[in-house]
Short mmCIF file of C-alpha atoms and ligand atoms in Angstrom, two decimals:
data_model
loop_
_atom_site.label_atom_id
_atom_site.label_comp_id
_atom_site.label_asym_id
_atom_site.label_seq_id
_atom_site.Cartn_x
_atom_site.Cartn_y
_atom_site.Cartn_z
CA MET A 191 -0.48 0.13 0.10
CA SER A 192 2.76 2.47 0.16
CA THR A 193 3.26 2.65 -3.51
CA TYR A 194 -0.35 3.91 -4.20
CA ASP A 195 -0.15 6.44 -6.64
CA LYS A 196 -3.32 7.45 -7.62
CA PRO A 197 -5.31 10.54 -6.80
CA LEU A 198 -6.28 10.15 -3.01
CA PRO A 199 -7.94 12.73 -1.72
CA GLU A 200 -7.27 16.07 0.54
CA LEU A 201 -8.27 14.87 3.92
CA THR A 202 -10.61 18.00 5.53
CA GLU A 203 -12.15 19.17 8.61
CA ASP A 204 -14.91 19.20 5.77
CA ASN A 205 -14.77 15.66 4.68
CA ARG A 206 -13.28 14.22 7.03
CA PRO A 207 -16.57 12.41 8.34
CA PHE A 208 -17.11 10.90 5.04
CA TRP A 209 -13.61 9.40 4.82
CA ASP A 210 -13.35 8.28 8.20
CA GLY A 211 -16.97 6.48 7.83
CA LEU A 212 -15.36 4.37 5.10
CA ARG A 213 -12.00 3.30 6.86
CA GLU A 214 -13.42 2.74 10.28
CA ARG A 215 -16.90 1.66 9.24
CA SER A 216 -17.21 0.12 5.98
CA THR A 217 -19.78 2.58 6.01
CA LEU A 218 -20.30 5.29 3.54
CA THR A 219 -21.85 8.40 5.43
CA MET A 220 -23.29 11.35 3.44
CA GLN A 221 -24.83 14.48 5.25
CA LYS A 222 -28.44 14.70 6.42
CA CYS A 223 -30.45 17.95 7.09
CA ASP A 224 -31.52 18.57 10.01
CA ALA A 225 -33.88 20.76 8.77
CA CYS A 226 -35.45 19.15 5.20
CA GLY A 227 -34.11 15.92 5.59
CA HIS A 228 -31.56 16.21 2.17
CA ILE A 229 -28.92 13.92 1.97
CA ARG A 230 -26.18 16.15 0.01
CA TYR A 231 -23.71 14.92 -2.20
CA PRO A 232 -21.01 16.24 -2.89
CA ILE A 233 -20.05 17.19 0.41
CA GLY A 234 -20.33 20.68 1.55
CA ARG A 235 -21.61 22.81 4.83
CA ILE A 236 -24.54 24.03 3.69
CA CYS A 237 -27.82 22.22 2.68
CA PRO A 238 -27.99 22.96 -1.92
CA GLU A 239 -32.58 22.56 -1.31
CA CYS A 240 -33.13 24.97 1.79
CA LEU A 241 -29.57 26.23 2.77
CA ALA A 242 -29.85 25.27 6.80
CA PRO A 243 -25.98 24.51 7.78
CA GLY A 244 -24.43 21.53 9.24
CA GLY A 245 -26.70 17.82 9.36
CA THR A 246 -26.30 14.83 10.75
CA TRP A 247 -23.40 12.40 9.35
CA THR A 248 -25.44 9.67 8.31
CA GLY A 249 -24.63 6.14 6.96
CA LEU A 250 -26.37 4.44 4.15
CA SER A 251 -26.68 1.41 2.80
CA GLY A 252 -24.44 0.77 0.15
CA ARG A 253 -27.23 0.26 -1.95
CA GLY A 254 -27.86 1.33 -5.36
CA GLU A 255 -28.19 1.23 -9.40
CA VAL A 256 -25.76 1.51 -12.06
CA LEU A 257 -26.99 4.59 -14.02
CA SER A 258 -24.38 4.95 -16.09
CA ARG A 259 -21.16 3.12 -16.89
CA ILE A 260 -18.36 4.09 -19.05
CA VAL A 261 -14.49 2.05 -20.12
CA PHE A 262 -12.04 3.76 -20.13
CA HIS A 263 -9.24 2.99 -22.49
CA GLN A 264 -7.69 5.96 -22.82
CA VAL A 265 -4.68 6.54 -20.19
CA TYR A 266 -4.55 10.33 -19.12
CA ASN A 267 -3.01 10.09 -15.78
CA LYS A 268 -0.27 6.83 -16.05
CA ALA A 269 -1.23 5.79 -12.50
CA PHE A 270 -3.83 4.34 -14.42
CA ALA A 271 -1.97 3.22 -17.42
CA ASP A 272 -1.75 -0.77 -16.48
CA ASP A 273 -5.59 -0.40 -15.13
CA VAL A 274 -6.85 0.05 -18.57
CA PRO A 275 -9.11 -0.56 -20.12
CA TYR A 276 -11.00 0.21 -16.55
CA ASN A 277 -14.96 1.13 -15.78
CA VAL A 278 -16.25 3.81 -14.38
CA VAL A 279 -19.93 4.25 -13.11
CA LEU A 280 -22.49 6.80 -12.21
CA VAL A 281 -24.17 5.36 -9.00
CA GLN A 282 -28.14 6.53 -8.28
CA LEU A 283 -27.74 5.17 -4.38
CA ASP A 284 -31.01 4.07 -2.34
CA GLU A 285 -31.05 6.91 -0.09
CA GLY A 286 -31.09 9.57 -3.24
CA PRO A 287 -27.29 10.77 -4.41
CA ARG A 288 -25.19 9.73 -6.68
CA MET A 289 -21.46 9.05 -7.03
CA PHE A 290 -19.01 8.33 -9.39
CA SER A 291 -16.90 4.56 -8.41
CA ASN A 292 -15.87 1.51 -9.69
CA VAL A 293 -17.86 -1.58 -10.49
CA VAL A 294 -15.34 -4.49 -9.50
CA GLY A 295 -14.84 -8.24 -9.33
CA VAL A 296 -16.42 -8.54 -12.33
CA PRO A 297 -15.74 -8.05 -16.50
CA ASN A 298 -16.05 -4.36 -17.79
CA GLU A 299 -18.56 -5.71 -20.16
CA ASP A 300 -20.46 -7.71 -17.31
CA VAL A 301 -21.44 -3.99 -15.78
CA ARG A 302 -24.13 -3.49 -16.75
CA VAL A 303 -26.66 0.44 -16.46
CA GLY A 304 -29.26 -0.73 -14.55
CA MET A 305 -27.56 -3.19 -12.26
CA ARG A 306 -27.85 -3.27 -8.53
CA VAL A 307 -24.38 -2.46 -6.62
CA ARG A 308 -23.14 -2.80 -3.04
CA LEU A 309 -20.40 -0.79 -1.86
CA HIS A 310 -17.15 -2.61 -1.50
CA CYS A 311 -14.63 -1.27 0.44
CA ASP A 312 -11.20 -0.89 -0.74
CA PRO A 313 -8.49 0.44 1.37
CA VAL A 314 -5.85 1.67 -0.57
CA THR A 315 -3.63 3.79 2.10
CA ALA A 316 -3.63 3.76 5.95
CA GLU A 317 -6.04 6.70 6.05
CA VAL A 318 -7.93 6.29 2.37
CA THR A 319 -10.36 2.93 1.65
CA ILE A 320 -11.80 4.76 -1.63
CA PRO A 321 -15.80 3.20 -1.90
CA ARG A 322 -16.61 1.07 -4.63
CA PHE A 323 -18.65 -1.16 -5.54
CA VAL A 324 -19.93 -4.89 -6.46
CA PRO A 325 -23.02 -7.10 -8.12
CA GLU A 326 -25.62 -7.11 -5.37
CA GLU A 327 -26.20 -10.08 -6.43
CA PRO A 328 -23.06 -12.23 -7.27
CA MET B 19 -37.96 27.31 -16.94
CA SER B 20 -38.23 31.10 -15.16
CA SER B 21 -40.06 33.41 -17.35
CA LEU B 22 -37.76 35.40 -19.15
CA LYS B 23 -38.79 38.76 -21.33
CA ALA B 24 -35.98 39.97 -22.98
CA GLU B 25 -37.81 40.07 -26.09
CA SER B 26 -36.76 43.88 -26.55
CA LEU B 27 -33.21 42.73 -27.25
CA LYS B 28 -34.18 40.50 -30.90
CA ASP B 29 -32.71 42.09 -33.56
CA ARG B 30 -30.68 44.94 -31.41
CA ALA B 31 -26.94 43.53 -32.33
CA ALA B 32 -26.08 42.69 -35.12
CA ILE B 33 -22.02 40.70 -35.75
CA VAL B 34 -20.09 43.10 -38.65
CA GLY B 35 -16.63 41.42 -38.22
CA VAL B 36 -15.44 37.35 -37.99
CA GLY B 37 -11.88 36.29 -37.83
CA LYS B 38 -9.95 33.92 -37.18
CA THR B 39 -5.79 32.85 -37.02
CA PRO B 40 -4.48 29.34 -38.46
CA GLN B 41 -5.73 26.07 -36.40
CA GLY B 42 -4.33 22.80 -36.11
CA LYS B 43 -0.47 22.97 -34.53
CA VAL B 44 0.95 26.87 -34.99
CA PRO B 45 4.46 26.51 -33.71
CA GLY B 46 5.55 29.15 -31.42
CA SER B 47 1.86 30.86 -31.07
CA THR B 48 0.98 31.67 -27.64
CA GLN B 49 -2.79 32.53 -26.23
CA LEU B 50 -1.69 36.12 -26.69
CA SER B 51 -0.73 35.55 -30.06
CA LEU B 52 -3.45 34.17 -31.69
CA ALA B 53 -5.69 35.88 -29.58
CA THR B 54 -4.71 39.47 -31.03
CA GLY B 55 -4.45 38.15 -34.75
CA ALA B 56 -7.89 36.75 -34.81
CA PHE B 57 -8.48 40.70 -33.67
CA THR B 58 -6.91 42.07 -36.40
CA ALA B 59 -8.49 39.66 -39.13
CA ALA B 60 -12.04 40.27 -37.38
CA LEU B 61 -11.25 43.68 -37.55
CA GLU B 62 -9.35 43.32 -41.39
CA ASP B 63 -13.15 41.51 -42.20
CA SER B 64 -15.50 44.35 -41.03
CA GLY B 65 -13.07 47.61 -42.88
CA LEU B 66 -13.81 49.07 -38.63
CA ASP B 67 -10.40 51.26 -37.48
CA LYS B 68 -9.38 50.44 -34.61
CA SER B 69 -10.05 53.58 -32.64
CA GLU B 70 -13.53 52.56 -33.75
CA ILE B 71 -13.45 49.39 -31.20
CA ASP B 72 -14.19 50.26 -27.39
CA GLY B 73 -15.61 46.81 -25.97
CA LEU B 74 -13.41 44.42 -25.65
CA LEU B 75 -14.38 40.88 -24.44
CA THR B 76 -11.87 37.79 -23.96
CA PHE B 77 -12.13 34.31 -23.13
CA PRO B 78 -8.32 33.13 -21.98
CA GLY B 79 -8.96 29.44 -22.74
CA THR B 80 -6.72 27.05 -21.05
CA THR B 81 -3.15 28.87 -22.22
CA ALA B 82 -3.39 32.25 -20.46
CA PRO B 83 -0.95 32.56 -17.64
CA GLU B 84 -2.43 35.65 -16.75
CA GLY B 85 -5.76 34.62 -16.39
CA PRO B 86 -8.98 36.17 -15.85
CA LEU B 87 -6.91 39.00 -15.95
CA ASN B 88 -6.69 38.33 -19.96
CA TYR B 89 -8.58 41.68 -21.13
CA LEU B 90 -5.71 43.29 -19.72
CA ARG B 91 -3.35 41.89 -21.56
CA VAL B 92 -4.89 41.85 -24.61
CA ALA B 93 -6.57 45.44 -24.20
CA GLU B 94 -2.80 46.67 -23.37
CA THR B 95 -1.18 44.55 -25.95
CA LEU B 96 -3.67 45.87 -28.52
CA GLY B 97 -3.61 49.58 -27.92
CA ILE B 98 -7.31 50.00 -27.06
CA ASP B 99 -8.44 51.54 -24.01
CA PRO B 100 -11.68 50.28 -23.86
CA ALA B 101 -15.31 51.48 -22.47
CA TYR B 102 -16.11 48.40 -21.35
CA THR B 103 -14.47 45.25 -20.79
CA GLY B 104 -13.69 42.04 -19.19
CA SER B 105 -12.82 38.28 -19.42
CA MET B 106 -15.08 34.77 -18.58
CA SER B 107 -14.43 31.62 -18.55
CA MET B 108 -16.88 29.23 -19.15
CA GLY B 109 -15.06 26.59 -21.05
CA GLY B 110 -17.29 25.63 -24.45
CA GLY B 111 -20.28 28.22 -23.38
CA THR B 112 -17.93 31.23 -23.05
CA ALA B 113 -17.94 32.24 -27.15
CA GLY B 114 -21.82 32.65 -26.87
CA ALA B 115 -21.76 34.32 -23.53
CA LEU B 116 -19.18 36.84 -24.28
CA VAL B 117 -21.57 37.50 -27.76
CA GLN B 118 -24.58 37.66 -25.94
CA MET B 119 -22.99 40.19 -23.79
CA ALA B 120 -21.86 42.09 -26.54
CA ALA B 121 -25.10 42.53 -27.52
CA MET B 122 -26.74 43.62 -24.47
CA ALA B 123 -23.34 46.29 -24.10
CA VAL B 124 -24.50 47.26 -27.45
CA ALA B 125 -28.02 47.67 -27.22
CA ASN B 126 -27.84 49.93 -24.24
CA GLY B 127 -25.45 52.33 -25.23
CA MET B 128 -22.56 50.69 -23.60
CA ALA B 129 -20.28 50.24 -26.00
CA THR B 130 -19.88 50.97 -29.36
CA ASN B 131 -18.17 48.20 -31.39
CA VAL B 132 -17.51 45.39 -29.16
CA ALA B 133 -14.67 42.88 -30.19
CA CYS B 134 -15.08 39.42 -28.25
CA VAL B 135 -11.53 37.49 -28.60
CA PHE B 136 -10.68 33.69 -28.02
CA GLY B 137 -6.78 32.48 -28.20
CA ASP B 138 -5.62 29.72 -27.28
CA ALA B 139 -2.95 27.79 -27.96
CA ALA B 140 -4.25 24.34 -26.54
CA LYS B 141 -2.12 22.17 -29.01
CA THR B 142 2.01 23.91 -29.01
CA GLY B 143 1.08 24.93 -24.84
CA GLY B 144 0.46 21.37 -23.24
CA SER B 145 -3.67 20.09 -23.10
CA ARG B 146 -5.50 21.51 -20.46
CA PHE B 147 -8.71 19.05 -20.84
CA ASN B 148 -7.98 16.29 -18.54
CA ARG B 149 -8.06 17.25 -15.96
CA ALA B 150 -10.28 15.53 -13.28
CA SER B 151 -13.82 17.68 -12.09
CA GLY B 152 -15.67 17.64 -9.07
CA TRP B 153 -15.18 19.77 -5.99
CA GLY B 154 -13.70 19.07 -3.15
CA ASP B 155 -13.15 15.41 -3.60
CA SER B 156 -12.10 14.93 -7.21
CA TRP B 157 -13.39 12.48 -9.34
CA GLY B 158 -10.53 11.47 -10.09
CA ILE B 159 -10.24 9.25 -7.19
CA TRP B 160 -12.59 6.70 -9.24
CA GLY B 161 -10.02 7.30 -12.57
CA MET B 162 -12.88 9.72 -13.64
CA MET B 163 -10.45 12.90 -15.71
CA GLY B 164 -10.37 14.05 -19.48
CA ALA B 165 -12.72 15.83 -21.54
CA ALA B 166 -14.77 12.55 -23.31
CA ALA B 167 -15.79 11.46 -19.37
CA ASN B 168 -18.52 12.87 -18.79
CA SER B 169 -19.78 12.90 -22.63
CA ALA B 170 -19.10 9.43 -21.69
CA ILE B 171 -21.15 9.07 -18.71
CA ALA B 172 -24.73 10.27 -21.72
CA ALA B 173 -23.79 8.17 -24.70
CA SER B 174 -23.69 5.23 -21.85
CA ARG B 175 -27.08 6.27 -20.70
CA HIS B 176 -28.83 7.87 -23.70
CA MET B 177 -27.88 4.21 -25.35
CA ALA B 178 -28.86 2.04 -22.08
CA LEU B 179 -32.96 4.11 -22.19
CA TYR B 180 -33.07 4.82 -25.74
CA GLY B 181 -31.42 2.11 -27.86
CA THR B 182 -29.11 4.90 -29.58
CA THR B 183 -26.13 3.01 -30.75
CA SER B 184 -22.17 3.86 -32.01
CA GLU B 185 -23.00 4.01 -35.21
CA GLN B 186 -25.48 6.91 -34.60
CA LEU B 187 -23.16 8.75 -33.21
CA GLY B 188 -20.93 7.81 -36.11
CA GLU B 189 -22.98 9.68 -38.43
CA VAL B 190 -22.86 13.03 -36.52
CA ALA B 191 -18.82 12.59 -37.36
CA VAL B 192 -19.36 11.81 -41.48
CA ALA B 193 -21.56 14.25 -41.47
CA CYS B 194 -18.85 17.07 -40.04
CA ARG B 195 -16.11 15.04 -41.36
CA ARG B 196 -17.81 15.59 -45.22
CA HIS B 197 -19.02 19.00 -44.20
CA ALA B 198 -14.83 19.95 -43.47
CA SER B 199 -13.93 18.40 -46.77
CA LEU B 200 -15.15 21.36 -47.99
CA ASN B 201 -13.79 23.58 -45.97
CA PRO B 202 -10.07 24.33 -47.17
CA ASP B 203 -9.21 26.10 -43.63
CA ALA B 204 -10.51 22.40 -41.79
CA VAL B 205 -7.57 20.82 -40.07
CA MET B 206 -9.29 17.42 -40.93
CA ARG B 207 -10.47 17.19 -44.68
CA LYS B 208 -10.58 13.27 -45.39
CA PRO B 209 -13.64 11.94 -45.79
CA ILE B 210 -14.86 8.89 -43.26
CA THR B 211 -16.77 6.09 -42.88
CA ILE B 212 -19.25 4.44 -40.41
CA GLU B 213 -16.87 1.98 -40.82
CA ASP B 214 -13.69 4.37 -40.04
CA HIS B 215 -15.69 5.63 -37.16
CA GLN B 216 -16.18 2.48 -35.28
CA ALA B 217 -13.01 0.63 -36.54
CA SER B 218 -11.52 3.72 -34.89
CA ARG B 219 -9.92 2.92 -31.24
CA TRP B 220 -11.79 3.92 -28.14
CA ILE B 221 -10.93 5.95 -25.94
CA VAL B 222 -13.63 6.57 -23.31
CA GLU B 223 -16.31 3.86 -24.15
CA PRO B 224 -18.93 4.31 -25.42
CA LEU B 225 -17.18 6.96 -27.07
CA HIS B 226 -14.41 6.07 -30.52
CA LEU B 227 -11.60 8.65 -30.87
CA LEU B 228 -14.14 9.35 -34.17
CA ASP B 229 -16.58 10.59 -31.83
CA CYS B 230 -13.93 13.61 -30.24
CA CYS B 231 -13.00 16.89 -31.04
CA LEU B 232 -9.21 17.79 -31.91
CA ILE B 233 -7.10 19.80 -29.73
CA SER B 234 -5.78 22.99 -31.19
CA ASP B 235 -4.44 25.86 -31.55
CA GLY B 236 -6.11 28.57 -32.40
CA GLY B 237 -7.47 32.39 -31.80
CA VAL B 238 -11.22 33.19 -33.05
CA CYS B 239 -12.13 37.21 -32.93
CA VAL B 240 -16.60 38.59 -33.07
CA ILE B 241 -17.08 41.69 -33.66
CA VAL B 242 -20.89 43.22 -32.14
CA THR B 243 -21.75 46.58 -33.36
CA SER B 244 -25.69 47.94 -32.31
CA ALA B 245 -28.15 47.16 -35.13
CA GLU B 246 -28.86 50.29 -35.52
CA ARG B 247 -25.41 51.41 -36.62
CA ALA B 248 -25.32 47.88 -38.58
CA ARG B 249 -27.88 49.36 -40.57
CA ALA B 250 -26.77 53.01 -41.09
CA ARG B 251 -23.57 53.07 -42.42
CA ASP B 252 -22.08 51.34 -44.98
CA LEU B 253 -19.83 48.69 -44.41
CA LYS B 254 -17.36 45.90 -45.63
CA GLN B 255 -19.95 43.28 -44.91
CA PRO B 256 -23.55 42.99 -44.61
CA PRO B 257 -24.52 42.82 -41.14
CA VAL B 258 -25.43 39.63 -39.45
CA PHE B 259 -28.43 39.90 -36.66
CA ILE B 260 -28.77 38.64 -33.57
CA SER B 261 -32.15 37.76 -33.54
CA GLY B 262 -32.65 35.99 -30.11
CA MET B 263 -30.68 34.50 -27.00
CA GLY B 264 -30.95 32.60 -24.26
CA GLN B 265 -28.68 31.00 -21.52
CA ALA B 266 -29.01 27.94 -19.07
CA TYR B 267 -27.04 26.71 -16.70
CA THR B 268 -27.33 23.25 -14.52
CA SER B 269 -24.82 23.81 -12.00
CA ARG B 270 -25.82 21.14 -10.15
CA THR B 271 -24.31 17.97 -11.70
CA LEU B 272 -24.32 14.78 -9.27
CA GLU B 273 -27.36 16.77 -7.20
CA ARG B 274 -29.14 16.05 -10.38
CA PRO B 275 -30.64 12.89 -11.81
CA ASP B 276 -31.32 14.05 -15.34
CA TRP B 277 -27.31 16.49 -14.80
CA TRP B 278 -26.16 13.85 -17.82
CA TYR B 279 -28.64 14.75 -20.30
CA VAL B 280 -27.96 18.86 -19.71
CA PRO B 281 -31.58 19.36 -19.41
CA HIS B 282 -30.96 23.32 -19.01
CA GLN B 283 -30.21 23.62 -22.63
CA LYS B 284 -33.84 22.92 -24.35
CA ASP B 285 -34.68 25.67 -21.63
CA ALA B 286 -31.26 28.28 -23.34
CA LEU B 287 -33.09 27.25 -26.89
CA ASP B 288 -36.38 28.45 -25.61
CA ARG B 289 -35.67 31.65 -24.66
CA ALA B 290 -33.85 31.90 -27.79
CA TYR B 291 -36.86 31.34 -29.78
CA ALA B 292 -38.91 32.90 -27.83
CA MET B 293 -36.95 36.29 -28.44
CA ALA B 294 -36.46 36.06 -31.74
CA GLY B 295 -40.31 34.16 -32.89
CA VAL B 296 -38.95 31.59 -35.01
CA GLY B 297 -39.21 27.33 -33.44
CA PRO B 298 -37.26 24.38 -34.90
CA SER B 299 -38.82 24.61 -38.72
CA ASP B 300 -37.57 28.25 -39.24
CA ILE B 301 -33.85 27.18 -38.79
CA ASP B 302 -31.94 26.80 -41.97
CA VAL B 303 -28.38 25.97 -41.11
CA ALA B 304 -27.53 25.26 -37.63
CA GLN B 305 -24.28 24.95 -35.86
CA LEU B 306 -24.40 23.04 -32.81
CA TYR B 307 -21.69 22.50 -30.65
CA ASP B 308 -19.72 19.55 -30.77
CA ASN B 309 -17.34 18.35 -28.45
CA PHE B 310 -18.31 15.02 -28.78
CA THR B 311 -20.45 13.28 -31.10
CA ILE B 312 -23.21 12.72 -28.21
CA SER B 313 -23.65 16.44 -27.42
CA VAL B 314 -24.60 17.33 -30.87
CA LEU B 315 -28.05 14.53 -30.34
CA LEU B 316 -28.70 16.17 -27.56
CA TRP B 317 -28.42 19.35 -28.45
CA LEU B 318 -31.61 18.15 -31.68
CA GLU B 319 -33.55 17.13 -28.56
CA HIS B 320 -33.61 20.00 -26.99
CA ALA B 321 -34.17 22.06 -29.75
CA GLY B 322 -37.37 20.27 -30.93
CA PHE B 323 -36.02 18.90 -34.38
CA CYS B 324 -36.64 15.39 -32.57
CA GLY B 325 -38.06 14.31 -29.65
CA VAL B 326 -36.74 13.16 -26.13
CA GLY B 327 -34.03 10.21 -27.46
CA GLU B 328 -34.57 10.10 -30.97
CA ALA B 329 -32.08 11.79 -31.82
CA GLY B 330 -30.16 8.63 -32.68
CA PRO B 331 -32.77 7.42 -35.34
CA TYR B 332 -33.58 11.04 -36.65
CA VAL B 333 -29.80 11.91 -38.04
CA GLU B 334 -29.50 8.25 -39.60
CA GLY B 335 -29.44 8.76 -44.20
CA GLY B 336 -27.08 11.96 -43.88
CA ARG B 337 -29.88 13.98 -42.35
CA ILE B 338 -27.61 16.47 -41.15
CA GLN B 339 -25.48 16.82 -43.67
CA LEU B 340 -25.68 19.64 -46.74
CA GLY B 341 -28.49 18.63 -48.87
CA GLY B 342 -30.17 16.60 -46.05
CA ASP B 343 -33.47 18.39 -43.91
CA LEU B 344 -31.38 20.06 -41.81
CA PRO B 345 -27.58 20.81 -42.25
CA VAL B 346 -25.61 20.93 -38.77
CA ASN B 347 -22.01 22.30 -38.50
CA THR B 348 -21.15 22.96 -42.31
CA ALA B 349 -17.46 24.17 -41.71
CA GLY B 350 -16.83 20.71 -39.90
CA GLY B 351 -17.38 21.59 -36.29
CA ASN B 352 -15.11 21.26 -33.56
CA LEU B 353 -14.58 17.51 -34.24
CA SER B 354 -13.27 17.68 -37.88
CA GLU B 355 -12.85 22.05 -38.69
CA SER B 356 -10.83 22.99 -35.25
CA TYR B 357 -11.63 22.41 -31.73
CA MET B 358 -11.92 26.76 -30.41
CA GLU B 359 -14.80 25.85 -28.03
CA GLY B 360 -17.42 26.81 -30.32
CA TRP B 361 -15.65 30.02 -31.25
CA LEU B 362 -15.89 28.77 -35.02
CA HIS B 363 -19.22 27.81 -34.53
CA ILE B 364 -20.52 31.93 -34.62
CA VAL B 365 -17.85 32.72 -37.42
CA GLU B 366 -19.35 29.83 -39.48
CA GLY B 367 -22.80 30.45 -38.95
CA VAL B 368 -22.14 34.29 -40.31
CA ARG B 369 -20.38 32.99 -43.55
CA GLN B 370 -23.37 30.87 -44.09
CA LEU B 371 -25.98 34.23 -43.71
CA ARG B 372 -23.62 36.09 -45.89
CA GLY B 373 -23.83 33.53 -48.41
CA ASP B 374 -20.12 33.12 -48.06
CA GLY B 375 -20.15 29.52 -47.62
CA GLY B 376 -18.25 28.66 -50.96
CA GLU B 377 -18.60 24.97 -51.56
CA ARG B 378 -20.24 24.43 -48.61
CA GLN B 379 -22.97 27.08 -48.74
CA VAL B 380 -26.58 26.04 -47.95
CA ASP B 381 -28.96 28.08 -50.62
CA GLY B 382 -30.99 31.23 -49.22
CA ALA B 383 -29.99 30.41 -45.85
CA GLU B 384 -31.00 33.16 -44.00
CA VAL B 385 -32.03 31.86 -40.67
CA CYS B 386 -28.95 29.67 -38.22
CA LEU B 387 -29.49 27.70 -34.55
CA VAL B 388 -25.23 28.92 -32.88
CA THR B 389 -25.37 26.62 -29.74
CA GLY B 390 -22.80 26.85 -27.44
CA ARG B 391 -22.38 24.61 -24.23
CA GLY B 392 -18.82 24.55 -21.61
CA MET B 393 -17.69 22.63 -18.69
CA THR B 394 -18.93 20.40 -16.85
CA LEU B 395 -21.71 19.54 -19.00
CA ASN B 396 -23.34 22.88 -17.34
CA CYS B 397 -22.83 25.90 -19.40
CA SER B 398 -25.50 26.30 -22.48
CA ASN B 399 -26.06 29.40 -24.63
CA ALA B 400 -28.15 29.97 -27.88
CA MET B 401 -27.83 32.12 -30.74
CA ILE B 402 -30.47 32.61 -33.47
CA LEU B 403 -28.27 34.52 -35.94
CA SER B 404 -30.62 36.00 -38.93
CA LYS B 405 -29.87 37.60 -42.26
CA ASP B 406 -32.06 40.73 -42.13
CA GLY B 407 -33.48 40.63 -38.84
CA LEU B 408 -36.47 38.66 -38.53
CA LYS B 409 -40.12 40.61 -37.81
ZN1 LIG C 608 -32.30 21.22 3.79
#
């Protein structure tokens, strides 16, 4: 794990609970607005729906559906040179938010729009566990 | 869509000069040399004297070291002390946004002749288009980077929902290349077939190499003046009137479930149609922003040339080629003429309405739709250009 050279998140006070949730509890954790209940992503200090500040970091089920799926053949960052072709998916989480990620453990051809997926935690450094997904039913 | 009442700007401004530098790889060029080269060419085209240019709006592109202070650098280099100036960066949405700002300025007396200027040494100076998007945590964590990624997301979802095929995307590439083959200034002029498109390597699946635009060096300038002045004065070129303008922005990306479909584009188009008092059936020729082929399909749907999800079949059979129902990107577009972030779409719209299209002229073209879009599928605008103004 000492040689991980791909992009990593910059841990800040704003996003630390998201990354701590993955590392410590293997859970996707996002901010739920205390005023309107909207779960927001990307991470932010105010609710984009009602502008209420703060919110409560809330564990999600980690389950969702693939909205879109693409496969990178072009190497845009040489750290990914050994990974191409690799997939990137847009995931619709069951609780409402959407995020980009990768579906791992299956060939790219088997990753399809509409497929159900669940969270798969991938610890890449001592501090950072990247949220990826696997098919919900193997 | 919020109801806006901007009809008073209809036909209040006109484009009286357009200019561009050589395109493609321009050794030794800088953002500044390309921007000022384009200005000089547009000034020459317009027949105006430099002393008459009292507005300057610029797009720094990706290679201006001074970034948002680009307007100062360009103005100093050109020896202009403008009455109205500034720089804006909205990627491919900038060209239309600046020309619309210029139109508002001249229509309201803030300036008389506004030059909108773009230059970018993106090929020679190193492409800056391959960064990852995402505020806060970069999407690069998942390898989601490069300019093609967002459009590939849109294409993949469009294919899954509506059955759109890669061959249908190829129809857009083939049309743009055929038009570029008739444009002596285009960078890529060798005609291609659907088979060539299918055989080209994957960049980001479902986009092949021939679904992608060409990172290029180049500069483009568009000079805007008031309609009154354009009509009152004997200018070197026939003025082309800005009959309709509209803008819209989907600032939310992941927070919006249909972000990938760029739904705001329809708002921008509807605003432009409403100002001009026209609809899709009135459009003779269209210059639709085409950073990737899928973008053209989305514009065709939002602009009402076909229904939601129907653009794939719509473009089959050469419908968007010269001689088809709706000639699109008659100079070759970003895909084959040169990736000037949509600036050349405005230039080609002007050329078509002046009747200067040469071998690629659309007979009797009187109304042209021009669109632009930039950033992470966020910033869109539309203009209806007309030959004589619209009643
Ligand atoms: Zn809220």
